[in-house]
PDB file of N, CA and C in Angstrom:
ATOM      1  N   UNK H  28     -15.566  18.986  19.782  1.00  0.00           N
ATOM      2  CA  UNK H  28     -14.890  18.940  18.423  1.00  0.00           C
ATOM      3  C   UNK H  28     -15.545  18.228  17.637  1.00  0.00           C
ATOM      4  N   UNK H  29     -15.679  18.792  16.255  1.00  0.00           N
ATOM      5  CA  UNK H  29     -16.222  18.408  14.890  1.00  0.00           C
ATOM      6  C   UNK H  29     -15.247  17.993  14.167  1.00  0.00           C
ATOM      7  N   UNK H  30     -15.208  16.934  13.666  1.00  0.00           N
ATOM      8  CA  UNK H  30     -14.035  16.521  12.637  1.00  0.00           C
ATOM      9  C   UNK H  30     -14.678  16.437  11.342  1.00  0.00           C
ATOM     10  N   UNK H  31     -14.538  17.016  10.346  1.00  0.00           N
ATOM     11  CA  UNK H  31     -14.944  16.799   9.022  1.00  0.00           C
ATOM     12  C   UNK H  31     -14.951  15.247   8.430  1.00  0.00           C
ATOM     13  N   UNK H  32     -16.063  14.626   7.704  1.00  0.00           N
ATOM     14  CA  UNK H  32     -15.677  13.305   7.338  1.00  0.00           C
ATOM     15  C   UNK H  32     -14.933  13.172   6.230  1.00  0.00           C
ATOM     16  N   UNK H  33     -14.154  11.633   6.215  1.00  0.00           N
ATOM     17  CA  UNK H  33     -13.370  11.396   5.253  1.00  0.00           C
ATOM     18  C   UNK H  33     -14.308  10.648   4.169  1.00  0.00           C
ATOM     19  N   UNK H  34     -13.949  11.271   3.112  1.00  0.00           N
ATOM     20  CA  UNK H  34     -15.062  11.022   1.993  1.00  0.00           C
ATOM     21  C   UNK H  34     -14.490   9.768   0.868  1.00  0.00           C
ATOM     22  N   UNK H  35     -13.065   9.731   0.816  1.00  0.00           N
ATOM     23  CA  UNK H  35     -12.563   8.825  -0.032  1.00  0.00           C
ATOM     24  C   UNK H  35     -11.010   8.302   0.282  1.00  0.00           C
ATOM     25  N   UNK H  36     -10.621   7.371  -0.114  1.00  0.00           N
ATOM     26  CA  UNK H  36      -9.229   6.843  -0.168  1.00  0.00           C
ATOM     27  C   UNK H  36      -8.863   6.034  -1.201  1.00  0.00           C
ATOM     28  N   UNK H  37      -7.667   6.588  -1.806  1.00  0.00           N
ATOM     29  CA  UNK H  37      -7.138   5.990  -3.303  1.00  0.00           C
ATOM     30  C   UNK H  37      -5.800   5.775  -3.254  1.00  0.00           C
ATOM     31  N   UNK H  38      -5.158   4.713  -3.623  1.00  0.00           N
ATOM     32  CA  UNK H  38      -3.856   4.367  -3.898  1.00  0.00           C
ATOM     33  C   UNK H  38      -3.274   4.713  -4.970  1.00  0.00           C
ATOM     34  N   UNK H  39      -2.164   5.698  -5.187  1.00  0.00           N
ATOM     35  CA  UNK H  39      -1.571   5.830  -6.579  1.00  0.00           C
ATOM     36  C   UNK H  39      -0.145   5.501  -6.311  1.00  0.00           C
ATOM     37  N   UNK H  40       0.289   4.776  -7.525  1.00  0.00           N
ATOM     38  CA  UNK H  40      -0.463   4.325  -8.579  1.00  0.00           C
ATOM     39  C   UNK H  40      -1.373   2.911  -8.002  1.00  0.00           C
ATOM     40  N   UNK H  41      -2.506   2.754  -8.940  1.00  0.00           N
ATOM     41  CA  UNK H  41      -3.291   1.868  -8.597  1.00  0.00           C
ATOM     42  C   UNK H  41      -2.735   0.216  -9.049  1.00  0.00           C
ATOM     43  N   UNK H  42      -1.838   0.380 -10.029  1.00  0.00           N
ATOM     44  CA  UNK H  42      -1.226  -0.749 -10.362  1.00  0.00           C
ATOM     45  C   UNK H  42       0.225  -1.085 -11.144  1.00  0.00           C
ATOM     46  N   UNK H  43       1.019  -2.026 -10.737  1.00  0.00           N
ATOM     47  CA  UNK H  43       2.405  -1.779 -11.215  1.00  0.00           C
ATOM     48  C   UNK H  43       3.013  -3.024 -11.373  1.00  0.00           C
ATOM     49  N   UNK H  44       3.874  -3.184 -12.401  1.00  0.00           N
ATOM     50  CA  UNK H  44       4.840  -4.410 -12.587  1.00  0.00           C
ATOM     51  C   UNK H  44       6.131  -4.311 -12.481  1.00  0.00           C
ATOM     52  N   UNK H  45       6.643  -5.246 -11.519  1.00  0.00           N
ATOM     53  CA  UNK H  45       8.215  -4.929 -10.831  1.00  0.00           C
ATOM     54  C   UNK H  45       8.939  -6.350 -11.299  1.00  0.00           C
ATOM     55  N   UNK H  46       9.872  -6.119 -11.532  1.00  0.00           N
ATOM     56  CA  UNK H  46      10.957  -7.174 -11.510  1.00  0.00           C
ATOM     57  C   UNK H  46      11.487  -7.686 -10.043  1.00  0.00           C
ATOM     58  N   UNK H  47      11.967  -8.819  -9.697  1.00  0.00           N
ATOM     59  CA  UNK H  47      12.391  -9.307  -8.693  1.00  0.00           C
ATOM     60  C   UNK H  47      13.494  -8.371  -8.153  1.00  0.00           C
ATOM     61  N   UNK H  48      13.282  -7.713  -6.870  1.00  0.00           N
ATOM     62  CA  UNK H  48      14.165  -6.940  -6.410  1.00  0.00           C
ATOM     63  C   UNK H  48      14.074  -5.305  -6.332  1.00  0.00           C
ATOM     64  N   UNK H  49      13.002  -4.830  -7.409  1.00  0.00           N
ATOM     65  CA  UNK H  49      12.801  -3.734  -7.540  1.00  0.00           C
ATOM     66  C   UNK H  49      11.710  -3.218  -6.732  1.00  0.00           C
ATOM     67  N   UNK H  50      11.527  -2.131  -6.401  1.00  0.00           N
ATOM     68  CA  UNK H  50      10.606  -1.594  -5.407  1.00  0.00           C
ATOM     69  C   UNK H  50       9.895  -0.352  -6.339  1.00  0.00           C
ATOM     70  N   UNK H  51       8.595  -0.212  -5.380  1.00  0.00           N
ATOM     71  CA  UNK H  51       7.572   0.948  -5.920  1.00  0.00           C
ATOM     72  C   UNK H  51       7.273   1.553  -4.616  1.00  0.00           C
ATOM     73  N   UNK H  52       7.030   2.816  -4.932  1.00  0.00           N
ATOM     74  CA  UNK H  52       6.616   3.872  -3.828  1.00  0.00           C
ATOM     75  C   UNK H  52       4.936   4.023  -4.317  1.00  0.00           C
ATOM     76  N   UNK H  53       4.123   3.654  -3.092  1.00  0.00           N
ATOM     77  CA  UNK H  53       2.643   3.855  -3.236  1.00  0.00           C
ATOM     78  C   UNK H  53       2.452   5.026  -2.263  1.00  0.00           C
ATOM     79  N   UNK H  54       1.285   5.676  -2.595  1.00  0.00           N
ATOM     80  CA  UNK H  54       0.948   6.596  -1.525  1.00  0.00           C
ATOM     81  C   UNK H  54      -0.754   6.887  -1.717  1.00  0.00           C
ATOM     82  N   UNK H  55      -1.205   7.012  -0.335  1.00  0.00           N
ATOM     83  CA  UNK H  55      -2.813   7.143  -0.181  1.00  0.00           C
ATOM     84  C   UNK H  55      -3.190   8.642  -0.463  1.00  0.00           C
ATOM     85  N   UNK H  56      -4.070   8.769  -1.343  1.00  0.00           N
ATOM     86  CA  UNK H  56      -4.665  10.089  -1.172  1.00  0.00           C
ATOM     87  C   UNK H  56      -6.091   9.848  -0.747  1.00  0.00           C
ATOM     88  N   UNK H  57      -6.355  10.949   0.348  1.00  0.00           N
ATOM     89  CA  UNK H  57      -7.690  11.110   0.923  1.00  0.00           C
ATOM     90  C   UNK H  57      -8.188  12.213   0.533  1.00  0.00           C
ATOM     91  N   UNK H  58      -9.555  12.053   0.411  1.00  0.00           N
ATOM     92  CA  UNK H  58     -10.047  13.330   0.355  1.00  0.00           C
ATOM     93  C   UNK H  58     -10.911  13.644   1.737  1.00  0.00           C
ATOM     94  N   UNK H  59     -10.318  14.591   2.365  1.00  0.00           N
ATOM     95  CA  UNK H  59     -10.487  15.203   3.653  1.00  0.00           C
ATOM     96  C   UNK H  59      -9.854  16.407   3.798  1.00  0.00           C
ATOM     97  N   UNK H  60     -10.676  16.913   5.127  1.00  0.00           N
ATOM     98  CA  UNK H  60      -9.920  18.298   5.492  1.00  0.00           C
ATOM     99  C   UNK H  60      -8.974  18.171   6.587  1.00  0.00           C
ATOM    100  N   UNK H  61      -8.959  16.912   7.071  1.00  0.00           N
ATOM    101  CA  UNK H  61      -7.859  16.865   8.259  1.00  0.00           C
ATOM    102  C   UNK H  61      -7.041  15.733   7.669  1.00  0.00           C
ATOM    103  N   UNK H  62      -5.800  15.604   8.240  1.00  0.00           N
ATOM    104  CA  UNK H  62      -5.019  14.316   8.391  1.00  0.00           C
ATOM    105  C   UNK H  62      -5.722  13.269   8.781  1.00  0.00           C
ATOM    106  N   UNK H  63      -5.644  11.905   8.239  1.00  0.00           N
ATOM    107  CA  UNK H  63      -6.018  10.771   8.856  1.00  0.00           C
ATOM    108  C   UNK H  63      -4.881   9.653   8.878  1.00  0.00           C
ATOM    109  N   UNK H  64      -4.901   8.864   9.738  1.00  0.00           N
ATOM    110  CA  UNK H  64      -3.758   7.738   9.798  1.00  0.00           C
ATOM    111  C   UNK H  64      -4.393   6.596   8.884  1.00  0.00           C
ATOM    112  N   UNK H  65      -3.378   6.402   7.865  1.00  0.00           N
ATOM    113  CA  UNK H  65      -3.768   5.445   6.761  1.00  0.00           C
ATOM    114  C   UNK H  65      -3.141   3.999   7.204  1.00  0.00           C
ATOM    115  N   UNK H  66      -3.339   2.937   7.191  1.00  0.00           N
ATOM    116  CA  UNK H  66      -2.899   1.530   7.243  1.00  0.00           C
ATOM    117  C   UNK H  66      -2.566   0.899   6.061  1.00  0.00           C
ATOM    118  N   UNK H  67      -1.446   0.172   5.703  1.00  0.00           N
ATOM    119  CA  UNK H  67      -1.054  -0.646   4.664  1.00  0.00           C
ATOM    120  C   UNK H  67      -1.032  -1.874   5.050  1.00  0.00           C
ATOM    121  N   UNK H  68      -1.600  -2.941   4.090  1.00  0.00           N
ATOM    122  CA  UNK H  68      -1.551  -4.368   4.387  1.00  0.00           C
ATOM    123  C   UNK H  68      -1.276  -5.236   2.832  1.00  0.00           C
ATOM    124  N   UNK H  69      -0.364  -6.291   3.077  1.00  0.00           N
ATOM    125  CA  UNK H  69      -0.301  -7.257   2.049  1.00  0.00           C
ATOM    126  C   UNK H  69       0.037  -8.364   2.614  1.00  0.00           C
ATOM    127  N   UNK H  70      -0.602  -9.587   2.433  1.00  0.00           N
ATOM    128  CA  UNK H  70      -0.415 -10.876   3.010  1.00  0.00           C
ATOM    129  C   UNK H  70       0.472 -11.599   1.798  1.00  0.00           C
ATOM    130  N   UNK H  71       0.309 -11.142   0.738  1.00  0.00           N
ATOM    131  CA  UNK H  71       1.037 -11.890  -0.276  1.00  0.00           C
ATOM    132  C   UNK H  71       2.616 -12.009  -0.315  1.00  0.00           C
ATOM    133  N   UNK H  72       3.136 -12.980  -0.821  1.00  0.00           N
ATOM    134  CA  UNK H  72       4.513 -13.162  -0.672  1.00  0.00           C
ATOM    135  C   UNK H  72       5.492 -12.716  -1.939  1.00  0.00           C
ATOM    136  N   UNK H  73       4.687 -12.097  -2.663  1.00  0.00           N
ATOM    137  CA  UNK H  73       5.419 -11.515  -4.094  1.00  0.00           C
ATOM    138  C   UNK H  73       5.972 -10.187  -3.681  1.00  0.00           C
ATOM    139  N   UNK H  74       5.475  -9.714  -2.510  1.00  0.00           N
ATOM    140  CA  UNK H  74       5.773  -8.192  -2.099  1.00  0.00           C
ATOM    141  C   UNK H  74       6.330  -8.016  -0.589  1.00  0.00           C
ATOM    142  N   UNK H  75       6.819  -7.336  -0.223  1.00  0.00           N
ATOM    143  CA  UNK H  75       7.337  -6.945   1.162  1.00  0.00           C
ATOM    144  C   UNK H  75       7.608  -5.564   1.544  1.00  0.00           C
ATOM    145  N   UNK H  76       7.335  -5.388   2.780  1.00  0.00           N
ATOM    146  CA  UNK H  76       7.410  -3.938   3.376  1.00  0.00           C
ATOM    147  C   UNK H  76       8.976  -3.573   3.700  1.00  0.00           C
ATOM    148  N   UNK H  77       9.594  -4.819   3.503  1.00  0.00           N
ATOM    149  CA  UNK H  77      11.164  -4.622   4.065  1.00  0.00           C
ATOM    150  C   UNK H  77      12.229  -4.667   2.844  1.00  0.00           C
ATOM    151  N   UNK H  78      13.383  -3.989   2.941  1.00  0.00           N
ATOM    152  CA  UNK H  78      14.320  -4.345   1.953  1.00  0.00           C
ATOM    153  C   UNK H  78      14.614  -5.597   1.921  1.00  0.00           C
ATOM    154  N   UNK H  79      15.177  -5.998   0.734  1.00  0.00           N
ATOM    155  CA  UNK H  79      15.679  -7.494   0.509  1.00  0.00           C
ATOM    156  C   UNK H  79      16.851  -7.445   1.490  1.00  0.00           C
ATOM    157  N   UNK H  80      16.986  -8.668   2.255  1.00  0.00           N
ATOM    158  CA  UNK H  80      18.008  -9.008   2.930  1.00  0.00           C
ATOM    159  C   UNK H  80      17.675  -8.737   4.642  1.00  0.00           C
ATOM    160  N   UNK H  81      16.562  -7.821   4.623  1.00  0.00           N
ATOM    161  CA  UNK H  81      16.241  -7.584   6.159  1.00  0.00           C
ATOM    162  C   UNK H  81      15.759  -8.799   6.787  1.00  0.00           C
ATOM    163  N   UNK H  82      15.923  -9.235   8.116  1.00  0.00           N
ATOM    164  CA  UNK H  82      15.592 -10.194   8.754  1.00  0.00           C
ATOM    165  C   UNK H  82      13.946 -10.199   9.383  1.00  0.00           C
ATOM    166  N   UNK H  83      13.341  -9.124   9.291  1.00  0.00           N
ATOM    167  CA  UNK H  83      12.033  -8.816   9.497  1.00  0.00           C
ATOM    168  C   UNK H  83      11.307  -8.185   8.679  1.00  0.00           C
ATOM    169  N   UNK H  84      10.061  -8.330   8.516  1.00  0.00           N
ATOM    170  CA  UNK H  84       9.286  -7.988   7.406  1.00  0.00           C
ATOM    171  C   UNK H  84       7.827  -7.775   7.960  1.00  0.00           C
ATOM    172  N   UNK H  85       7.574  -6.367   8.205  1.00  0.00           N
ATOM    173  CA  UNK H  85       6.157  -6.272   8.899  1.00  0.00           C
ATOM    174  C   UNK H  85       5.000  -6.615   8.000  1.00  0.00           C
ATOM    175  N   UNK H  86       4.053  -7.020   8.393  1.00  0.00           N
ATOM    176  CA  UNK H  86       2.874  -7.347   7.531  1.00  0.00           C
ATOM    177  C   UNK H  86       2.035  -6.094   7.353  1.00  0.00           C
ATOM    178  N   UNK H  87       2.335  -5.034   8.029  1.00  0.00           N
ATOM    179  CA  UNK H  87       1.397  -3.861   7.582  1.00  0.00           C
ATOM    180  C   UNK H  87       2.092  -2.618   8.206  1.00  0.00           C
ATOM    181  N   UNK H  88       1.819  -1.423   7.778  1.00  0.00           N
ATOM    182  CA  UNK H  88       2.608  -0.165   8.270  1.00  0.00           C
ATOM    183  C   UNK H  88       1.318   0.861   8.218  1.00  0.00           C
ATOM    184  N   UNK H  89       1.763   1.850   9.199  1.00  0.00           N
ATOM    185  CA  UNK H  89       0.887   3.048   8.975  1.00  0.00           C
ATOM    186  C   UNK H  89       1.590   4.303   8.623  1.00  0.00           C
ATOM    187  N   UNK H  90       1.179   4.797   7.475  1.00  0.00           N
ATOM    188  CA  UNK H  90       2.069   5.803   6.973  1.00  0.00           C
ATOM    189  C   UNK H  90       1.177   6.454   5.666  1.00  0.00           C
ATOM    190  N   UNK H  91       1.572   7.659   5.286  1.00  0.00           N
ATOM    191  CA  UNK H  91       0.811   8.323   3.944  1.00  0.00           C
ATOM    192  C   UNK H  91       1.528   7.560   2.674  1.00  0.00           C
ATOM    193  N   UNK H  92       2.749   7.416   2.769  1.00  0.00           N
ATOM    194  CA  UNK H  92       3.470   6.515   1.562  1.00  0.00           C
ATOM    195  C   UNK H  92       4.077   5.357   2.097  1.00  0.00           C
ATOM    196  N   UNK H  93       4.140   4.189   1.349  1.00  0.00           N
ATOM    197  CA  UNK H  93       4.950   3.010   1.588  1.00  0.00           C
ATOM    198  C   UNK H  93       5.739   2.732   0.453  1.00  0.00           C
ATOM    199  N   UNK H  94       6.721   1.776   0.633  1.00  0.00           N
ATOM    200  CA  UNK H  94       7.773   1.424  -0.215  1.00  0.00           C
ATOM    201  C   UNK H  94       7.468  -0.153  -0.143  1.00  0.00           C
ATOM    202  N   UNK H  95       7.168  -0.852  -1.330  1.00  0.00           N
ATOM    203  CA  UNK H  95       7.028  -2.360  -1.362  1.00  0.00           C
ATOM    204  C   UNK H  95       8.271  -3.040  -2.357  1.00  0.00           C
ATOM    205  N   UNK H  96       8.532  -3.831  -1.850  1.00  0.00           N
ATOM    206  CA  UNK H  96       9.876  -4.604  -2.398  1.00  0.00           C
ATOM    207  C   UNK H  96       9.220  -5.995  -3.285  1.00  0.00           C
ATOM    208  N   UNK H  97       9.605  -6.055  -4.534  1.00  0.00           N
ATOM    209  CA  UNK H  97       9.307  -7.460  -5.104  1.00  0.00           C
ATOM    210  C   UNK H  97      10.103  -8.523  -4.981  1.00  0.00           C
ATOM    211  N   UNK H  98       9.629  -9.684  -4.151  1.00  0.00           N
ATOM    212  CA  UNK H  98      10.559 -10.769  -3.519  1.00  0.00           C
ATOM    213  C   UNK H  98      10.476 -12.006  -3.983  1.00  0.00           C
ATOM    214  N   UNK H  99       9.307 -12.237  -5.015  1.00  0.00           N
ATOM    215  CA  UNK H  99       9.218 -13.611  -5.858  1.00  0.00           C
ATOM    216  C   UNK H  99       8.002 -13.413  -7.001  1.00  0.00           C
ATOM    217  N   UNK H 100       8.392 -13.965  -7.894  1.00  0.00           N
ATOM    218  CA  UNK H 100       7.275 -13.879  -9.029  1.00  0.00           C
ATOM    219  C   UNK H 100       5.716 -14.325  -8.475  1.00  0.00           C
ATOM    220  N   UNK H 101       5.041 -13.382  -9.293  1.00  0.00           N
ATOM    221  CA  UNK H 101       3.593 -13.573  -8.723  1.00  0.00           C
ATOM    222  C   UNK H 101       2.708 -12.100  -8.682  1.00  0.00           C
ATOM    223  N   UNK H 102       1.590 -12.302  -8.073  1.00  0.00           N
ATOM    224  CA  UNK H 102       0.895 -11.044  -7.756  1.00  0.00           C
ATOM    225  C   UNK H 102       0.712 -10.902  -6.609  1.00  0.00           C
ATOM    226  N   UNK H 103       0.301  -9.662  -6.168  1.00  0.00           N
ATOM    227  CA  UNK H 103      -0.153  -9.249  -4.781  1.00  0.00           C
ATOM    228  C   UNK H 103      -1.231  -8.109  -4.652  1.00  0.00           C
ATOM    229  N   UNK H 104      -1.857  -8.245  -3.817  1.00  0.00           N
ATOM    230  CA  UNK H 104      -2.849  -6.880  -3.513  1.00  0.00           C
ATOM    231  C   UNK H 104      -2.447  -6.243  -2.381  1.00  0.00           C
ATOM    232  N   UNK H 105      -2.378  -4.860  -2.613  1.00  0.00           N
ATOM    233  CA  UNK H 105      -1.670  -3.908  -1.497  1.00  0.00           C
ATOM    234  C   UNK H 105      -3.152  -3.284  -1.079  1.00  0.00           C
ATOM    235  N   UNK H 106      -3.395  -3.498   0.018  1.00  0.00           N
ATOM    236  CA  UNK H 106      -4.517  -2.457   0.316  1.00  0.00           C
ATOM    237  C   UNK H 106      -4.276  -1.374   1.385  1.00  0.00           C
ATOM    238  N   UNK H 107      -4.849  -0.197   1.554  1.00  0.00           N
ATOM    239  CA  UNK H 107      -4.647   0.900   2.224  1.00  0.00           C
ATOM    240  C   UNK H 107      -6.084   1.229   2.655  1.00  0.00           C
ATOM    241  N   UNK H 108      -6.235   1.672   3.797  1.00  0.00           N
ATOM    242  CA  UNK H 108      -7.272   1.916   4.379  1.00  0.00           C
ATOM    243  C   UNK H 108      -7.466   2.582   5.880  1.00  0.00           C
ATOM    244  N   UNK H 109      -8.778   3.526   5.812  1.00  0.00           N
ATOM    245  CA  UNK H 109      -8.771   4.036   7.320  1.00  0.00           C
ATOM    246  C   UNK H 109      -9.741   3.245   8.248  1.00  0.00           C
ATOM    247  N   UNK H 110     -10.237   3.829   9.153  1.00  0.00           N
ATOM    248  CA  UNK H 110     -11.398   2.844   9.985  1.00  0.00           C
ATOM    249  C   UNK H 110     -12.718   2.227   8.936  1.00  0.00           C
ATOM    250  N   UNK H 111     -12.978   3.303   8.044  1.00  0.00           N
ATOM    251  CA  UNK H 111     -14.042   2.775   7.335  1.00  0.00           C
ATOM    252  C   UNK H 111     -13.926   2.736   5.680  1.00  0.00           C
ATOM    253  N   UNK H 112     -13.004   3.224   5.214  1.00  0.00           N
ATOM    254  CA  UNK H 112     -12.718   3.214   3.651  1.00  0.00           C
ATOM    255  C   UNK H 112     -11.495   2.417   3.503  1.00  0.00           C
ATOM    256  N   UNK H 113     -11.538   1.782   2.264  1.00  0.00           N
ATOM    257  CA  UNK H 113     -10.506   1.067   1.856  1.00  0.00           C
ATOM    258  C   UNK H 113     -10.134   1.164   0.100  1.00  0.00           C
ATOM    259  N   UNK H 114      -8.968   0.985  -0.320  1.00  0.00           N
ATOM    260  CA  UNK H 114      -8.681   0.720  -1.629  1.00  0.00           C
ATOM    261  C   UNK H 114      -7.564  -0.263  -1.804  1.00  0.00           C
ATOM    262  N   UNK H 115      -7.310  -0.798  -2.927  1.00  0.00           N
ATOM    263  CA  UNK H 115      -6.496  -1.889  -3.072  1.00  0.00           C
ATOM    264  C   UNK H 115      -5.807  -1.397  -4.438  1.00  0.00           C
ATOM    265  N   UNK H 116      -4.321  -1.764  -4.522  1.00  0.00           N
ATOM    266  CA  UNK H 116      -3.631  -1.805  -5.630  1.00  0.00           C
ATOM    267  C   UNK H 116      -2.901  -2.995  -6.179  1.00  0.00           C
ATOM    268  N   UNK H 117      -3.060  -3.288  -7.445  1.00  0.00           N
ATOM    269  CA  UNK H 117      -2.492  -4.686  -7.900  1.00  0.00           C
ATOM    270  C   UNK H 117      -0.805  -4.480  -8.165  1.00  0.00           C
ATOM    271  N   UNK H 118       0.082  -5.386  -7.593  1.00  0.00           N
ATOM    272  CA  UNK H 118       1.506  -5.390  -7.890  1.00  0.00           C
ATOM    273  C   UNK H 118       1.591  -6.660  -8.574  1.00  0.00           C
ATOM    274  N   UNK H 119       2.260  -6.838  -9.789  1.00  0.00           N
ATOM    275  CA  UNK H 119       2.636  -7.987 -10.530  1.00  0.00           C
ATOM    276  C   UNK H 119       4.311  -8.248 -10.532  1.00  0.00           C
ATOM    277  N   UNK H 120       4.748  -9.384  -9.993  1.00  0.00           N
ATOM    278  CA  UNK H 120       6.088  -9.471 -10.032  1.00  0.00           C
ATOM    279  C   UNK H 120       6.679 -10.421 -11.208  1.00  0.00           C
ATOM    280  N   UNK H 121       7.508 -10.218 -12.034  1.00  0.00           N
ATOM    281  CA  UNK H 121       8.368 -10.783 -12.838  1.00  0.00           C
ATOM    282  C   UNK H 121       9.579 -10.958 -12.844  1.00  0.00           C
ATOM    283  N   UNK H 122       9.816 -12.091 -13.401  1.00  0.00           N
ATOM    284  CA  UNK H 122      11.358 -12.388 -13.689  1.00  0.00           C
ATOM    285  C   UNK H 122      11.980 -11.835 -14.992  1.00  0.00           C
ATOM    286  N   UNK H 123      12.845 -10.951 -14.883  1.00  0.00           N
ATOM    287  CA  UNK H 123      13.385 -10.384 -16.258  1.00  0.00           C
ATOM    288  C   UNK H 123      14.718 -10.775 -16.616  1.00  0.00           C
TER     289      UNK H 123
END
C-alpha cells in the first residue's frame, strides 16, 4: 500500500482574542489526498479543552476540529500536528 505524502498542516484561524468564558473553534487544514490524524495540544492555563465547570480537562485531543475555552487572562499557544508536521495558533484571553 502506498500512502500519498502529507505536505502541510495549518490551523484556522491562526489567532483569536477571547474574553474569559468564551470559546473558539479551530480546525486543522491538511494538504493531503488521504485523511490523517491530527493531535491538538496546549499547556497554557489561559485556555482549556474542557467546558467551564468540567472536573477534568484533557491536555490534548485528536480530532479535525477542537473547541477551546478561555479560562483566565493571558496568552496561549495552541498546537496542532501530525507525526512530522506542526502548526500553532495564538490565543489571547482578556477581561472585558
